[in-house]
Tab-separated table of C-alpha atoms in Angstrom:
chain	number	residue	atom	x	y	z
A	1	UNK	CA	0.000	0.000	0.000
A	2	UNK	CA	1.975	3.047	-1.443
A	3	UNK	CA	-0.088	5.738	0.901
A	4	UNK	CA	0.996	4.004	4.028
A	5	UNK	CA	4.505	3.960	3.255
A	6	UNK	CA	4.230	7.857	2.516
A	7	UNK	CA	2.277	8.344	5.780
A	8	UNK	CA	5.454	6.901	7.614
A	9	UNK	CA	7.838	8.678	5.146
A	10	UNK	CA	6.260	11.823	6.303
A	11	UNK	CA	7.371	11.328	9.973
A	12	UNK	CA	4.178	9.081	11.310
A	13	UNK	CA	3.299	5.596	12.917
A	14	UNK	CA	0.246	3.862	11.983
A	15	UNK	CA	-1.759	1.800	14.709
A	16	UNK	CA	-4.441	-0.159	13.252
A	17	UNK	CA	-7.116	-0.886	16.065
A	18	UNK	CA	-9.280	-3.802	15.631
A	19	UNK	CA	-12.591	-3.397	17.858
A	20	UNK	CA	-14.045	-7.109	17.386
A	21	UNK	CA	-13.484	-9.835	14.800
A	22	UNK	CA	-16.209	-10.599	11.989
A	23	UNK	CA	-18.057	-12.685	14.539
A	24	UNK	CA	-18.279	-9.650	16.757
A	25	UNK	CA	-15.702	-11.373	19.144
A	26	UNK	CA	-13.607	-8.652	20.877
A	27	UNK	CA	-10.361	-8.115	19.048
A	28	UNK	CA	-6.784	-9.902	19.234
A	29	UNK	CA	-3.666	-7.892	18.687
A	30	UNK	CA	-3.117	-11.275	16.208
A	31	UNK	CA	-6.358	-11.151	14.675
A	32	UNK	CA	-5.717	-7.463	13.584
A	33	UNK	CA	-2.507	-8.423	12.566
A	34	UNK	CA	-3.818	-11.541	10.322
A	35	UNK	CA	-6.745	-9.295	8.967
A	36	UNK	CA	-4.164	-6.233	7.715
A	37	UNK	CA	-1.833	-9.214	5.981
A	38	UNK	CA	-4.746	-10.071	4.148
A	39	UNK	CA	-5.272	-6.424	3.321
A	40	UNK	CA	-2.028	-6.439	1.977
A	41	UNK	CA	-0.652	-4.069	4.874
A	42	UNK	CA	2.819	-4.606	5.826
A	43	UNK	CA	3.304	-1.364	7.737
A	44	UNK	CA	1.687	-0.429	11.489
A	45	UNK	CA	1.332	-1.640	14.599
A	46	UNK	CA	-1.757	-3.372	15.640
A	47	UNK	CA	-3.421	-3.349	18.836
A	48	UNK	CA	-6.447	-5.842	19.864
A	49	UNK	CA	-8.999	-3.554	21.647
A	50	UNK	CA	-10.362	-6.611	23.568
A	51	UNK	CA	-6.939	-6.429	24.863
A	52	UNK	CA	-6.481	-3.208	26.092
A	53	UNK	CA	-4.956	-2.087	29.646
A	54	UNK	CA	-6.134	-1.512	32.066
A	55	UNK	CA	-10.049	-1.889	30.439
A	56	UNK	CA	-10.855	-3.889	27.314
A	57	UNK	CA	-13.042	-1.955	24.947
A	58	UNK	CA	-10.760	1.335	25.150
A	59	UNK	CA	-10.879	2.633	21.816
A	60	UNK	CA	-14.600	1.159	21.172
A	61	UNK	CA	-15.418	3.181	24.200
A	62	UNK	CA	-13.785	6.385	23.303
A	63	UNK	CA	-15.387	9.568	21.514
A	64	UNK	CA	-14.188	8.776	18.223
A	65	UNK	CA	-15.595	5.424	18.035
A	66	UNK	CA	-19.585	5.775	17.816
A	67	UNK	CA	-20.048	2.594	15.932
A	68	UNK	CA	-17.262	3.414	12.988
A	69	UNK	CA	-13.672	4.040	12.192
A	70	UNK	CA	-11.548	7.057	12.951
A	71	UNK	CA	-8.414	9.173	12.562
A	72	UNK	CA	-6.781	10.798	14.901
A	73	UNK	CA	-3.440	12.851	14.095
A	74	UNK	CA	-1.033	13.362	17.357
A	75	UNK	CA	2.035	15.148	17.240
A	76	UNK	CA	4.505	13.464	19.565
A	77	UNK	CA	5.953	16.582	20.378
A	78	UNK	CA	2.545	18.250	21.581
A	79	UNK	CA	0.388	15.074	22.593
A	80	UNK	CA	-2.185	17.040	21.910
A	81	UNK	CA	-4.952	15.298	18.900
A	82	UNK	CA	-4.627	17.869	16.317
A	83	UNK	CA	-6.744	16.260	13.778
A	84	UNK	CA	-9.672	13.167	14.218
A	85	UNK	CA	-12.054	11.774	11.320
A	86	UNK	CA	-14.630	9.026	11.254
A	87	UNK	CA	-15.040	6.549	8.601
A	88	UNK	CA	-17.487	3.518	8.093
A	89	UNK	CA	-21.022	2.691	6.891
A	90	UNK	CA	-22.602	4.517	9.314
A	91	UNK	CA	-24.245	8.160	8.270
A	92	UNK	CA	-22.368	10.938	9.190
A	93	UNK	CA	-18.934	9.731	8.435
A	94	UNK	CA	-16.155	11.468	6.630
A	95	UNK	CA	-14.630	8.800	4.845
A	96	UNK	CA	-11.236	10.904	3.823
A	97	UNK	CA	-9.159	8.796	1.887
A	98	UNK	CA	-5.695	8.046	2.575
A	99	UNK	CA	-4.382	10.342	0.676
A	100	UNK	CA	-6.435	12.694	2.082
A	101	UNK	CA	-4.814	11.753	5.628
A	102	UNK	CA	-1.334	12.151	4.232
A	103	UNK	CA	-2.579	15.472	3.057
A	104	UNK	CA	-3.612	16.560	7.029
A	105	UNK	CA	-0.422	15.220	8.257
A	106	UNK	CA	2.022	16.599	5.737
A	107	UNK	CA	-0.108	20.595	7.153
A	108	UNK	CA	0.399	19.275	10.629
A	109	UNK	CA	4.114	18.555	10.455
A	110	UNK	CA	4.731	22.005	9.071
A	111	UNK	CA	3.737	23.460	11.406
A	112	UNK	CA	5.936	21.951	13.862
């Protein structure tokens, strides 16, 4: 996936954070890792929400979630989230594409 390696050329990590499996089972650091492989994904880190610490269901649980996908740009050197999007099925979704998220990045590290 050519945007992916461009979103880590341009300074940042990927996480790929998978909720629950197809059977709605929570999610496996492995299963995320398996299901990105099959995506063709060789880049990222993966984290199993059904294994987060201290509580499971972290991410599902957070803002961003409401039952879709999301973006969120962090600066390491500010911590702060200077950038989130939503993608999915559900309505009211932005559904950037990755290009797109390069785009936000590339803006964000300028001004840095």
């Amino acid at each position: 996936m050519q945007v992916e390696q461009q979103i880590v050329d341009a300074g940042a990590e990927i996480i790929w954070v998978l909720e629950a499996n197809a059977l709605f089972q929570p999610g496996t650091a492995q299963a995320c890792r398996d299901f990105m492989d099959a995506q063709g994904s060789q880049l990222g880190w993966c984290v199993g929400d059904g294994e987060t610490m201290p509580t499971a269901g972290t991410f599902d649980n957070s803002p961003f979630s409401q039952m879709r996908g999301f973006d969120i740009i962090v600066p390491r050197e500010s911590m702060v989230i200077e950038f989130s999007t939503s993608h999915g099925t559900p309505g009211g979704n932005d559904n950037i594409s990755g290009s797109d998220l390069l785009a936000q990045i590339e803006m964000i590290a300028e001004t840095l």
